[in-house]
mmCIF file of the C-alpha atoms, coordinates in Angstrom:
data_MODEL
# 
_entry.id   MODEL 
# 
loop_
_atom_site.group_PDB 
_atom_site.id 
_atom_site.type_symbol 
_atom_site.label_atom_id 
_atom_site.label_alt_id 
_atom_site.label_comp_id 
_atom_site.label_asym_id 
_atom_site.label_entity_id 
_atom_site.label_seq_id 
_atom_site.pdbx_PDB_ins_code 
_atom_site.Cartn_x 
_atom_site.Cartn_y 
_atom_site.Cartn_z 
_atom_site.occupancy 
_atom_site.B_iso_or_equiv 
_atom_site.pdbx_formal_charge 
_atom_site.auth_seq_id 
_atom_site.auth_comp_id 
_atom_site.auth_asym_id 
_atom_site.auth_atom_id 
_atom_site.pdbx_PDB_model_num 
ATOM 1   C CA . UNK A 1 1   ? 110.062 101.367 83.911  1.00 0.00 ? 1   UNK A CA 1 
ATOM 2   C CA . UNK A 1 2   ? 108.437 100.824 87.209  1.00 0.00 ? 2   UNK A CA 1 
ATOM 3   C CA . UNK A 1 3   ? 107.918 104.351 89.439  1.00 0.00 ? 3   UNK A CA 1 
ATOM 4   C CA . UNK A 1 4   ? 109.566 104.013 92.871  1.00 0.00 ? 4   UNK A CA 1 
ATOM 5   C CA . UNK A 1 5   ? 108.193 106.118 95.594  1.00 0.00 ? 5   UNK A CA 1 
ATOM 6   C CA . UNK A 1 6   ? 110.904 108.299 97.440  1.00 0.00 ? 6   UNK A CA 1 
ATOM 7   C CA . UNK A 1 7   ? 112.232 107.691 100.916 1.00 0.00 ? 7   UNK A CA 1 
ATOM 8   C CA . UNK A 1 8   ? 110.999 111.089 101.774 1.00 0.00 ? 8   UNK A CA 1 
ATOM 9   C CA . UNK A 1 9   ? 107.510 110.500 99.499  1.00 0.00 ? 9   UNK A CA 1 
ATOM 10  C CA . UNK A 1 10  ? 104.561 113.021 100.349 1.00 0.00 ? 10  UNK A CA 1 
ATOM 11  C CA . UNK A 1 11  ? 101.131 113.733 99.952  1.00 0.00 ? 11  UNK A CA 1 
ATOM 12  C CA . UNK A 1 12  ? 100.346 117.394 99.363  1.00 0.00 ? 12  UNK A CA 1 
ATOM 13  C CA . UNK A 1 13  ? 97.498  119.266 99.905  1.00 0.00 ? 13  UNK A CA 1 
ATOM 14  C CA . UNK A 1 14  ? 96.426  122.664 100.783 1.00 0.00 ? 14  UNK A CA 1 
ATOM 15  C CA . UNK A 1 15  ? 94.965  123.148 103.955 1.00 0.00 ? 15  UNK A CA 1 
ATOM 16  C CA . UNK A 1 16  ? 93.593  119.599 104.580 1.00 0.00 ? 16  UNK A CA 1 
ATOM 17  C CA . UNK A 1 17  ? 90.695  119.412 107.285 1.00 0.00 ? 17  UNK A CA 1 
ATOM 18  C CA . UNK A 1 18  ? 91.464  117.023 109.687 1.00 0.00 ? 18  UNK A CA 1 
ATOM 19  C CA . UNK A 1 19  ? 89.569  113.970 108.292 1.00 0.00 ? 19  UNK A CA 1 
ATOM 20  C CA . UNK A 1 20  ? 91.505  114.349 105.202 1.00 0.00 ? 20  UNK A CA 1 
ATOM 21  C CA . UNK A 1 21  ? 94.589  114.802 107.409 1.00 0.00 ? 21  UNK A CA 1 
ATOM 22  C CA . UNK A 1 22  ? 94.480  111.628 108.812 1.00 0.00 ? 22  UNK A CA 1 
ATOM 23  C CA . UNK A 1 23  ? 93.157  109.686 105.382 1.00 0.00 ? 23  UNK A CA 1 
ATOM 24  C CA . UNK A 1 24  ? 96.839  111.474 104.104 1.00 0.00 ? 24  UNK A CA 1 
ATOM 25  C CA . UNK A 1 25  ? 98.274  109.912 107.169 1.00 0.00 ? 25  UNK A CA 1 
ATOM 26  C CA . UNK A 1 26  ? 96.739  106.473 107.078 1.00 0.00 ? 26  UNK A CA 1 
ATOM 27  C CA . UNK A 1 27  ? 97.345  105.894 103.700 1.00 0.00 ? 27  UNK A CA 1 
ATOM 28  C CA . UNK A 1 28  ? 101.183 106.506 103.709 1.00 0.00 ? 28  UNK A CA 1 
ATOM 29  C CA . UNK A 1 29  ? 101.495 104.434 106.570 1.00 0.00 ? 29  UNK A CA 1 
ATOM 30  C CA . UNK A 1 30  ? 99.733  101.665 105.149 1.00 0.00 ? 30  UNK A CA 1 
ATOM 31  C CA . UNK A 1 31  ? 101.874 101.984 101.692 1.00 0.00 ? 31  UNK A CA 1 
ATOM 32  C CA . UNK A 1 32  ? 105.345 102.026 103.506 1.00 0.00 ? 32  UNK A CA 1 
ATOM 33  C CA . UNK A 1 33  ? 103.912 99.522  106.058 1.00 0.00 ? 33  UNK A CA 1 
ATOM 34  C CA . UNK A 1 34  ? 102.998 96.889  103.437 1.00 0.00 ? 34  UNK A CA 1 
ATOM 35  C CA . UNK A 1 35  ? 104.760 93.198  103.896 1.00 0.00 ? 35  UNK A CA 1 
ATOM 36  C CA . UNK A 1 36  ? 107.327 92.922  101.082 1.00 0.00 ? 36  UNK A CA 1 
ATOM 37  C CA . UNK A 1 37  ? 106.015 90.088  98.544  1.00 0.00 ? 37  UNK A CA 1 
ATOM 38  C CA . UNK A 1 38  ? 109.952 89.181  97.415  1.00 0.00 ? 38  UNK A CA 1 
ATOM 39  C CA . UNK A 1 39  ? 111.533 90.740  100.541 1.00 0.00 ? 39  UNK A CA 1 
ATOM 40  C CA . UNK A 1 40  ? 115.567 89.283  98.573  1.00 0.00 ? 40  UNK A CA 1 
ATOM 41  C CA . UNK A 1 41  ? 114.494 90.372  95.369  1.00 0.00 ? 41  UNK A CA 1 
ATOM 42  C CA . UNK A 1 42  ? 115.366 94.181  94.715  1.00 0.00 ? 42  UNK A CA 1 
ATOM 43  C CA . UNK A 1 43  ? 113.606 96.197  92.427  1.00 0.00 ? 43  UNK A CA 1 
ATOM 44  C CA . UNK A 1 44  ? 114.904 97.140  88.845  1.00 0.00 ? 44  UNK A CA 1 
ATOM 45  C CA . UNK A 1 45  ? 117.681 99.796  88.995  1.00 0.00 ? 45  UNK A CA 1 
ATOM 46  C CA . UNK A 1 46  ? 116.282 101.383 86.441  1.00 0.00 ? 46  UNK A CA 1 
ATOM 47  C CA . UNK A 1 47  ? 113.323 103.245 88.441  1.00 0.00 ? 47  UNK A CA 1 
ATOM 48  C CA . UNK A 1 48  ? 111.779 106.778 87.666  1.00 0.00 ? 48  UNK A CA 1 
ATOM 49  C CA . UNK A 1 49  ? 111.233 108.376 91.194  1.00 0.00 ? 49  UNK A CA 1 
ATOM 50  C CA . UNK A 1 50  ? 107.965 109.497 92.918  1.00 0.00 ? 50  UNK A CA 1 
ATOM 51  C CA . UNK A 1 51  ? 108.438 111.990 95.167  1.00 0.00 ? 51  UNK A CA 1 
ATOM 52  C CA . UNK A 1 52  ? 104.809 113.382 96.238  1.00 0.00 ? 52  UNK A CA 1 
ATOM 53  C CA . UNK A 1 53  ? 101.511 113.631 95.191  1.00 0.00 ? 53  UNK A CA 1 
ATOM 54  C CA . UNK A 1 54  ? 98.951  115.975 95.279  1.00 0.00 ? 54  UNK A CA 1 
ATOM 55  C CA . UNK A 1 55  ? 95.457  115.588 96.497  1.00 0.00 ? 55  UNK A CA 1 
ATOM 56  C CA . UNK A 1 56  ? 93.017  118.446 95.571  1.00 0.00 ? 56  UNK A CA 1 
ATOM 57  C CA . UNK A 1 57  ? 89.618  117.547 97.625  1.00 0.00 ? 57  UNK A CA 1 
ATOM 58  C CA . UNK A 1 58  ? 87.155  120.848 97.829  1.00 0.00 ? 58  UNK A CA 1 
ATOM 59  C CA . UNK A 1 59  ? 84.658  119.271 99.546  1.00 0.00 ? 59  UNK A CA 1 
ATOM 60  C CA . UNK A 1 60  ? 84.785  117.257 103.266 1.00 0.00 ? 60  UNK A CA 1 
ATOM 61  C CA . UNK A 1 61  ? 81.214  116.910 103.893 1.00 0.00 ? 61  UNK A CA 1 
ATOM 62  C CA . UNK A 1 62  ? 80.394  113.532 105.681 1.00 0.00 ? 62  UNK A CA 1 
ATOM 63  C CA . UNK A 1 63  ? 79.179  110.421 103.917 1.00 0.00 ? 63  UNK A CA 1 
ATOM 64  C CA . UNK A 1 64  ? 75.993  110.446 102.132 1.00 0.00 ? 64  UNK A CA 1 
ATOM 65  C CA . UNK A 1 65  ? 73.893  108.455 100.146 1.00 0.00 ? 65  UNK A CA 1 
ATOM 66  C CA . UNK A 1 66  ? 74.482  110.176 96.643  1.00 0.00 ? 66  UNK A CA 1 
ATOM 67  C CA . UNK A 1 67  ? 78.376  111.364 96.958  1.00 0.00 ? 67  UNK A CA 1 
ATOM 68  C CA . UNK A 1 68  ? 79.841  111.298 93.837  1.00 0.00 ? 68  UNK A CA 1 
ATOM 69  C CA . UNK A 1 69  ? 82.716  108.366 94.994  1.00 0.00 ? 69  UNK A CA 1 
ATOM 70  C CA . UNK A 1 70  ? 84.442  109.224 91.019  1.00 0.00 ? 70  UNK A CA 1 
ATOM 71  C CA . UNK A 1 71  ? 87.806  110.334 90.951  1.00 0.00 ? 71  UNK A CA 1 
ATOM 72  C CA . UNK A 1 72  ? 91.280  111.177 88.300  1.00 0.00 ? 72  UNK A CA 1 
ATOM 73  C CA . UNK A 1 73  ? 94.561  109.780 89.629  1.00 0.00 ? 73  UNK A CA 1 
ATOM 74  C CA . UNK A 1 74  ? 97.901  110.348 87.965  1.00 0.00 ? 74  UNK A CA 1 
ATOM 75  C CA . UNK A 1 75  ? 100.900 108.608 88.458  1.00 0.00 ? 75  UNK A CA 1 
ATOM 76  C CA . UNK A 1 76  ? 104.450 110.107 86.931  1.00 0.00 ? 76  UNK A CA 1 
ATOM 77  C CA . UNK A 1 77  ? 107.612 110.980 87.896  1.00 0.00 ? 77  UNK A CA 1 
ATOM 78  C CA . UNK A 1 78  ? 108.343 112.865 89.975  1.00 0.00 ? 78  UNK A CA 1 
ATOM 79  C CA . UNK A 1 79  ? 104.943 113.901 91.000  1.00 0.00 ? 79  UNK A CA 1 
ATOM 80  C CA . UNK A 1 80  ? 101.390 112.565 90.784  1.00 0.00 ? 80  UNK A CA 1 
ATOM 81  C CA . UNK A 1 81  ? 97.848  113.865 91.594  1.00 0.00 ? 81  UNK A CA 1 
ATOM 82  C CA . UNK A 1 82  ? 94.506  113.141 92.839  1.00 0.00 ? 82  UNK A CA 1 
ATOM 83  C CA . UNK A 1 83  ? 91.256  115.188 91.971  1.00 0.00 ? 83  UNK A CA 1 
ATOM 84  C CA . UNK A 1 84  ? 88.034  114.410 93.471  1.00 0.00 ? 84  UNK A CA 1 
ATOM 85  C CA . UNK A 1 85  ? 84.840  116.713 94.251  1.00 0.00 ? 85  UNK A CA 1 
ATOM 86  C CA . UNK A 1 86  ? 83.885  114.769 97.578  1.00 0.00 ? 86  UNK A CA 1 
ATOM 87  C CA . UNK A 1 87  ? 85.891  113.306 100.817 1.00 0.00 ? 87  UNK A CA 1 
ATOM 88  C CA . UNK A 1 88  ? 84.352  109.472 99.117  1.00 0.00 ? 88  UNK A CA 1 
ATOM 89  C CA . UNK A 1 89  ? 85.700  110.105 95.863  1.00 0.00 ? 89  UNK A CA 1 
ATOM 90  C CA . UNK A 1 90  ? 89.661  111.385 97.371  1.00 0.00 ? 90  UNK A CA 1 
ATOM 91  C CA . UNK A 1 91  ? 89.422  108.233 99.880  1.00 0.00 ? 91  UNK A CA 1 
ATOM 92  C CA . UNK A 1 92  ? 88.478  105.781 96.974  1.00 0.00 ? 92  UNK A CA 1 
ATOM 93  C CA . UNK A 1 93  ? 92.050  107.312 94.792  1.00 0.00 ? 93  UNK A CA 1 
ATOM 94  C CA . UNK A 1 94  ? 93.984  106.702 97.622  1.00 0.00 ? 94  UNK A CA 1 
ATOM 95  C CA . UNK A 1 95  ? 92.744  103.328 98.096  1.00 0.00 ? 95  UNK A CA 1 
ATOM 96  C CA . UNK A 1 96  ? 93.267  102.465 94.700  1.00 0.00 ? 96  UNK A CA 1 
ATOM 97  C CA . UNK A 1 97  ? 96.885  104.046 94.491  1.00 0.00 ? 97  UNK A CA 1 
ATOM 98  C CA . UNK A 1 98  ? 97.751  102.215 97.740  1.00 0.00 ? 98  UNK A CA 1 
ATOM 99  C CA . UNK A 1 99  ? 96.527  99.125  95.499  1.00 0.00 ? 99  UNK A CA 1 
ATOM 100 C CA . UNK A 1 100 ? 98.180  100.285 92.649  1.00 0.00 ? 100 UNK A CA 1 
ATOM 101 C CA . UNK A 1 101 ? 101.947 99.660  95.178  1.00 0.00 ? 101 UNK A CA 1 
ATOM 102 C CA . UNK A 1 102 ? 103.846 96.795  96.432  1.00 0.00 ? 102 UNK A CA 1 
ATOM 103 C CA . UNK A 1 103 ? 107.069 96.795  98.560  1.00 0.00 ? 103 UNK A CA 1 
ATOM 104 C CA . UNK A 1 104 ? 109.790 94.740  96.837  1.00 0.00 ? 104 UNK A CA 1 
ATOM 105 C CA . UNK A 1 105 ? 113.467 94.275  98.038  1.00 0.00 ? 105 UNK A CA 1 
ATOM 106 C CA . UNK A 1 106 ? 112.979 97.170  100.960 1.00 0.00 ? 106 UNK A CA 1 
ATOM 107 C CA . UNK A 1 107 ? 111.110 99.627  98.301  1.00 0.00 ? 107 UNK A CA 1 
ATOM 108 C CA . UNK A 1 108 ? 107.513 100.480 97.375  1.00 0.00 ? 108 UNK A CA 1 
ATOM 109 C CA . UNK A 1 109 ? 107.162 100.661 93.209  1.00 0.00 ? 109 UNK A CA 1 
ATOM 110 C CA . UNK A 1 110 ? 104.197 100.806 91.118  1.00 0.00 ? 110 UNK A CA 1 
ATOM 111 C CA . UNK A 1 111 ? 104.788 98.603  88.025  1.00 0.00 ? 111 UNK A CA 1 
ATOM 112 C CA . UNK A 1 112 ? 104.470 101.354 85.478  1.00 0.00 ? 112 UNK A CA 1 
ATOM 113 C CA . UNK A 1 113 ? 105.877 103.816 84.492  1.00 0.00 ? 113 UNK A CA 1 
ATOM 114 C CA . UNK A 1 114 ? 102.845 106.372 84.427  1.00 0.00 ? 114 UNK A CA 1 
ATOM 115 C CA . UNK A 1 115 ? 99.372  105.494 85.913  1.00 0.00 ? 115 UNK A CA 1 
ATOM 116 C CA . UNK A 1 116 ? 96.054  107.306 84.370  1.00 0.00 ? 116 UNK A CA 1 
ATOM 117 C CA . UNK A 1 117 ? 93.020  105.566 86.457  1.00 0.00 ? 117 UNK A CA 1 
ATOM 118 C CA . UNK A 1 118 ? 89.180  107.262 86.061  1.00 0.00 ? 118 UNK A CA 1 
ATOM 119 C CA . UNK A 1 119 ? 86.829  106.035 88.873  1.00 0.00 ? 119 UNK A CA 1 
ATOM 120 C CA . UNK A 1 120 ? 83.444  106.611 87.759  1.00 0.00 ? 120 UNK A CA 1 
ATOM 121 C CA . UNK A 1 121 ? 80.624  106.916 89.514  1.00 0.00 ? 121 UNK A CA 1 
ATOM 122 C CA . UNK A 1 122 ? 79.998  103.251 91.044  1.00 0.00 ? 122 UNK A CA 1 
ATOM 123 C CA . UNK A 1 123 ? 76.695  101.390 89.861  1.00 0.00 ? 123 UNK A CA 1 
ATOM 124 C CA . UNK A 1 124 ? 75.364  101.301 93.236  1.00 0.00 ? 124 UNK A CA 1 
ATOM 125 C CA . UNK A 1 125 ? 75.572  103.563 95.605  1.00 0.00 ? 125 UNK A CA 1 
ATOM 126 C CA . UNK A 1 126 ? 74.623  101.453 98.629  1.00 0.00 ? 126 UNK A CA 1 
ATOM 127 C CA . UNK A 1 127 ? 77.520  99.061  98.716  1.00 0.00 ? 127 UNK A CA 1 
ATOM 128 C CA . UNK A 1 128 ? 76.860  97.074  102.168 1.00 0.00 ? 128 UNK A CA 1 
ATOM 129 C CA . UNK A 1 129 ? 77.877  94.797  104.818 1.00 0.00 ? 129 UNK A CA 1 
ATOM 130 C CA . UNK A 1 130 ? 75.530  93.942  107.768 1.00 0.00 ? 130 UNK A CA 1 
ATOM 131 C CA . UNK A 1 131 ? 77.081  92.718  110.698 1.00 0.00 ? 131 UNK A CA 1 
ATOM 132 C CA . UNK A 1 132 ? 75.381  91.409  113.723 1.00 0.00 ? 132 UNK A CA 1 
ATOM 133 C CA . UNK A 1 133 ? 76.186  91.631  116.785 1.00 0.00 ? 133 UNK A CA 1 
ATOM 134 C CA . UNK A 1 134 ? 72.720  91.579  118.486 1.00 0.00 ? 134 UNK A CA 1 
ATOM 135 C CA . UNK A 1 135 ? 73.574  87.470  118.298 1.00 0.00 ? 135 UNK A CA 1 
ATOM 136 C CA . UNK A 1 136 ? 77.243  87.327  117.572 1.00 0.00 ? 136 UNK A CA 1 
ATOM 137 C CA . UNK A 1 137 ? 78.504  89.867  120.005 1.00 0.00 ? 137 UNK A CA 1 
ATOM 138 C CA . UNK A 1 138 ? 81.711  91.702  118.273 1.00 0.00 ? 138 UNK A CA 1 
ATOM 139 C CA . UNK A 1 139 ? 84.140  93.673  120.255 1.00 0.00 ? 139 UNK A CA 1 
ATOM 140 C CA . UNK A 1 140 ? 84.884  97.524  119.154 1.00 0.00 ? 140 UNK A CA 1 
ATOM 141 C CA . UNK A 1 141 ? 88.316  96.537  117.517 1.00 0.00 ? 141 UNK A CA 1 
ATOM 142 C CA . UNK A 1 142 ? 86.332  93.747  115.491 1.00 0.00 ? 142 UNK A CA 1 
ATOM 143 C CA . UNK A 1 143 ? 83.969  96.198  114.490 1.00 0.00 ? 143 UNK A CA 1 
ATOM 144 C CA . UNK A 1 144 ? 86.509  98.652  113.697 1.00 0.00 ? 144 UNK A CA 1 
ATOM 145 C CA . UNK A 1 145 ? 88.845  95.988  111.306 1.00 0.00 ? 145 UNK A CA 1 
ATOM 146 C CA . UNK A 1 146 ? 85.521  95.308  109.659 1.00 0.00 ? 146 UNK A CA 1 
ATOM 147 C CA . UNK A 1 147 ? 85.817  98.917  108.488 1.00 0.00 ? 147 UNK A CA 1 
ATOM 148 C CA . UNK A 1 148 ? 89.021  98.384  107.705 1.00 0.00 ? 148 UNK A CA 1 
ATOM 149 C CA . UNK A 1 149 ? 88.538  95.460  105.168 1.00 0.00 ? 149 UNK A CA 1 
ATOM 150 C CA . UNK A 1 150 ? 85.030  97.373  103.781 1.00 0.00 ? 150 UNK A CA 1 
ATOM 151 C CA . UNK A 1 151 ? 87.094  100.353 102.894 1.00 0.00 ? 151 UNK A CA 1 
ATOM 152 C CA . UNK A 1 152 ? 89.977  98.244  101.565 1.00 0.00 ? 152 UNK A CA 1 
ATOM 153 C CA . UNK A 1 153 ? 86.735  96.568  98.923  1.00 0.00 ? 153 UNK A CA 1 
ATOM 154 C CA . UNK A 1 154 ? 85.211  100.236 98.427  1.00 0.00 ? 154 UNK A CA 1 
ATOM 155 C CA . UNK A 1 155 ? 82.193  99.426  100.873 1.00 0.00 ? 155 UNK A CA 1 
ATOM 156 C CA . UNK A 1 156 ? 80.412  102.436 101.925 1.00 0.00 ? 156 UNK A CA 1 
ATOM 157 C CA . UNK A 1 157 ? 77.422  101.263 104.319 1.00 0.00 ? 157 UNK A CA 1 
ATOM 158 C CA . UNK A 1 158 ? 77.850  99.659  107.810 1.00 0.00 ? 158 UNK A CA 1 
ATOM 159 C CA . UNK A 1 159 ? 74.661  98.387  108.665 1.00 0.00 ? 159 UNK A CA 1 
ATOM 160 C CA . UNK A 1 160 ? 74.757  97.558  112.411 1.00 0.00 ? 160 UNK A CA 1 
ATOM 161 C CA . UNK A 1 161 ? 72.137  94.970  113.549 1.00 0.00 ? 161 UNK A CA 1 
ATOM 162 C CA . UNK A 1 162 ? 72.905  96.132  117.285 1.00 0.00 ? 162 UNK A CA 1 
ATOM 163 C CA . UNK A 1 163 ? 69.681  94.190  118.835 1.00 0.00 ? 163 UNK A CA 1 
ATOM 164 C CA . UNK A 1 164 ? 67.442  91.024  118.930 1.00 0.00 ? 164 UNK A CA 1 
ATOM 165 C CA . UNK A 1 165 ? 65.752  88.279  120.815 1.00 0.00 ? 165 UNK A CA 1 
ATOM 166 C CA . UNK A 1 166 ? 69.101  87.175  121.563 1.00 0.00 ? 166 UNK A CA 1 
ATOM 167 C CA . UNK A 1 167 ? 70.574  89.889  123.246 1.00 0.00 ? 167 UNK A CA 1 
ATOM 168 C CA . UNK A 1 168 ? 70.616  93.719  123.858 1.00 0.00 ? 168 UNK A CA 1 
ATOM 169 C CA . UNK A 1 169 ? 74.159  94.862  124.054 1.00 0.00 ? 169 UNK A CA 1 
ATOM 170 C CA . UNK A 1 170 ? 73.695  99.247  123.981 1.00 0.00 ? 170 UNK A CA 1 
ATOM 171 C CA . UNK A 1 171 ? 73.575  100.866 126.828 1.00 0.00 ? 171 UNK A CA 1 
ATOM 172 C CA . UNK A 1 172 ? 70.781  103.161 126.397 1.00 0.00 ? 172 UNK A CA 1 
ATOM 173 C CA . UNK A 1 173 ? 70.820  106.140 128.400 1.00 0.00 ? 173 UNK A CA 1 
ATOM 174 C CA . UNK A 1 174 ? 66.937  106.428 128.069 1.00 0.00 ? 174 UNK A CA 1 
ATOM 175 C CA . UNK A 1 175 ? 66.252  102.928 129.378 1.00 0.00 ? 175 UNK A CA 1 
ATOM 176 C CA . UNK A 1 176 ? 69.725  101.730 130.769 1.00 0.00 ? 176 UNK A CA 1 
ATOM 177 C CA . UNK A 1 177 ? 67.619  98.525  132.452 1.00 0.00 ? 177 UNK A CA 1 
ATOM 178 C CA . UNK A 1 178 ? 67.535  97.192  128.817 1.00 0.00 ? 178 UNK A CA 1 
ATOM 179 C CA . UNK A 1 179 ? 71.134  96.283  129.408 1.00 0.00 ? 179 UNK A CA 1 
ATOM 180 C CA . UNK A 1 180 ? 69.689  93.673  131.333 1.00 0.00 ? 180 UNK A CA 1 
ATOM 181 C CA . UNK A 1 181 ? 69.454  91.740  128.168 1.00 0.00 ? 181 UNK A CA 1 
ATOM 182 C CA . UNK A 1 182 ? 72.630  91.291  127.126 1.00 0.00 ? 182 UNK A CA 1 
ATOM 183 C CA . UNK A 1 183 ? 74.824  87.925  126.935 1.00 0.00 ? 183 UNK A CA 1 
ATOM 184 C CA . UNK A 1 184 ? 77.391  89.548  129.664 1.00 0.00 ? 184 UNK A CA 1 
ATOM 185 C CA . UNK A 1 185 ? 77.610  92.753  131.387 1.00 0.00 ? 185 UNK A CA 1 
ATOM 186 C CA . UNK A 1 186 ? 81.444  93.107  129.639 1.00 0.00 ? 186 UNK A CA 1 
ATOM 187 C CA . UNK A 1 187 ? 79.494  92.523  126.182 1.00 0.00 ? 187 UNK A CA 1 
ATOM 188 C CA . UNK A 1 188 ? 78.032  95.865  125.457 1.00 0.00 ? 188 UNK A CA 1 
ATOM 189 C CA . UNK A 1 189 ? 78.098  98.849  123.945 1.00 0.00 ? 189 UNK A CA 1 
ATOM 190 C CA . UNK A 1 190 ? 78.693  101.878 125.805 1.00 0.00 ? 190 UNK A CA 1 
ATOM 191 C CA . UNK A 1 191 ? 77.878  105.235 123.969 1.00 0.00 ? 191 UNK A CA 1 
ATOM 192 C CA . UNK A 1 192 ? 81.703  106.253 123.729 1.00 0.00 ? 192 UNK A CA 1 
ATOM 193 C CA . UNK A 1 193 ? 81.772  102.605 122.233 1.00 0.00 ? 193 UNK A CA 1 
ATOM 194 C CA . UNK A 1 194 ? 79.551  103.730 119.025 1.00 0.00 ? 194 UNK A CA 1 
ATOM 195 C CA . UNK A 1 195 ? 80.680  106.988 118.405 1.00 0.00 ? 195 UNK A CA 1 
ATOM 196 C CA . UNK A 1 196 ? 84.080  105.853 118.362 1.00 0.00 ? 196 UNK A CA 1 
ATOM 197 C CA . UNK A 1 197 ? 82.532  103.339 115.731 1.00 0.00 ? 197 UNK A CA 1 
ATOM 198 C CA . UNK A 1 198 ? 81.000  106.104 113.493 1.00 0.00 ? 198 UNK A CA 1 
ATOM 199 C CA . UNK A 1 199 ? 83.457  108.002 113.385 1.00 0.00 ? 199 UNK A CA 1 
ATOM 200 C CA . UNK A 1 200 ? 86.227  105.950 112.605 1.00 0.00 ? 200 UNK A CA 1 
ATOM 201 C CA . UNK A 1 201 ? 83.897  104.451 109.461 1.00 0.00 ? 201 UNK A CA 1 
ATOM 202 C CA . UNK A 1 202 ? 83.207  108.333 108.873 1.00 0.00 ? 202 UNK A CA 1 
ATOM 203 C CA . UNK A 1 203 ? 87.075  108.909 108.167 1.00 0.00 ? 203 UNK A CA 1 
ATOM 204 C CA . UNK A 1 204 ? 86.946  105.795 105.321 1.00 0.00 ? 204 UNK A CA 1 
ATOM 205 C CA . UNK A 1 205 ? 84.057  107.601 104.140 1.00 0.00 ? 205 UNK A CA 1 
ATOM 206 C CA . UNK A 1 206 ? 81.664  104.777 105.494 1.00 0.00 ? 206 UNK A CA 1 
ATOM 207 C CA . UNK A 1 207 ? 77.821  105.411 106.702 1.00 0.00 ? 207 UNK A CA 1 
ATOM 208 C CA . UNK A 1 208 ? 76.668  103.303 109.633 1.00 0.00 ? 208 UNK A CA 1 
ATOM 209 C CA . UNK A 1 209 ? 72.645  102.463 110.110 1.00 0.00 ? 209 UNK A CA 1 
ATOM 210 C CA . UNK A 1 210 ? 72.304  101.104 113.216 1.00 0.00 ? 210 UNK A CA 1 
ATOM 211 C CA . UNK A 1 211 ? 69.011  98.885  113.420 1.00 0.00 ? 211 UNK A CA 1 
ATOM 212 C CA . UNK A 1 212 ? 66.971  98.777  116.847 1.00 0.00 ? 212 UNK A CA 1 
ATOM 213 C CA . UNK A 1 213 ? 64.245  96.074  116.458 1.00 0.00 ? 213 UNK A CA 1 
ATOM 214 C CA . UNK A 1 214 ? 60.894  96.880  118.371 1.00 0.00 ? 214 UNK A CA 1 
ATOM 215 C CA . UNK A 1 215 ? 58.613  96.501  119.019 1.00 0.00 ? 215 UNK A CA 1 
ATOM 216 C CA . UNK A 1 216 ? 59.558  93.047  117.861 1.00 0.00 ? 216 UNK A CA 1 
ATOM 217 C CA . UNK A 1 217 ? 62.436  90.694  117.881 1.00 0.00 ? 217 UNK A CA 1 
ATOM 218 C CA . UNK A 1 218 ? 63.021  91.878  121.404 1.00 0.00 ? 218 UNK A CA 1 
ATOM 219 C CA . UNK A 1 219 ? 62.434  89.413  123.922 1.00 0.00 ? 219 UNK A CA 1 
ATOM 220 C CA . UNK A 1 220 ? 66.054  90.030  125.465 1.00 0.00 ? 220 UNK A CA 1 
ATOM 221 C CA . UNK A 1 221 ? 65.041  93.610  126.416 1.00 0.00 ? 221 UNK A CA 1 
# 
């Protein structure tokens, strides 16, 4: 008997920072926001409701290098819950339970009837994707649907080749003639520009390691 989540569904926890405010946020909109697969097909009428589930998550610190990502999730009617000891571990559950959904006929079900997932501690804990825009400028909202798709595969370093011999897109406030080197003056970086970038990775629980090259590969500064 498949669980369907309420109208009215909530996540519940007590006094959420902000970051995991908006993760609590994102993640129901992205649940009821979901493209229905079989949007004439309803779903069984015999459904066990989910009305809310709770998220316990002590610890908010921002991403590190050895944050324990595990996590419990339970799935049951009427209520479920998340535990995690780290912001990583609560945002990896509530990827996986927004995995774990899928809107049919106008409502969001989970295909069971209870859910008992363990994420352990993953293998490696420098899951990365490299992106370069020092020779294949990419604008902010690229950037930031790049996070998008690396939290969505439970990718936790950005590493952001921001400069080469091909161009130098930051605008450093140190040595703002560098700017000189980039493809276009509209295809840079401003500093708003990257910590807009960090912190929108920091809320999916995502490092970024920008790389400067000098003294080489920098004939474009």
């Amino acid at each position: 008997t498949p669980l369907r989540l309420a109208p009215t569904f909530r996540f519940e926890a007590p006094a959420p920072t902000p970051r995991l405010r908006r993760a609590l946020e994102r993640y129901r909109g992205i649940v009821f926001g979901q493209k229905s697969l079989w949007p004439r097909e309803a779903p069984a009428p015999e459904t066990l409701p989910l009305e809310s589930v709770a998220v316990d998550c002590p610890n908010d610190a921002p991403p590190a290098r050895d944050d324990d990502e595990s996590y419990r999730l339970v799935l049951e009617s009427p209520k479920g819950w998340i535990n995690a000891s780290t912001f990583a571990g609560c945002h990896r559950a509530l990827e996986a339970f927004s995995q774990l959904t899928v809107s049919v006929g106008g409502s969001v079900v989970v295909n069971s009837s209870r859910v008992a997932l363990t994420g352990r501690p993953p293998l490696f804990p420098y899951r990365g994707l490299m992106i370069d825009s020092g020779r294949h400028f990419l604008s902010v909202p690229e950037v930031l649907l790049v996070l998008d798709g690396m939290a969505a595969s439970g990718l936790n370093v950005l590493h952001w080749h921001l400069t080469d011999s091909q161009s130098w897109p930051w605008r450093s406030k140190s040595h703002p003639e560098l700017i000189q080197g980039a493809y276009r003056s509209d295809l840079t970086y401003s500093r708003a520009d990257l910590d807009l970038v960090v912190a929108y990775a920091d809320d999916r629980a995502i490092r970024v390691i920008p790389e400067i090259d000098l003294p080489g590969h920098a004939a474009a500064a």
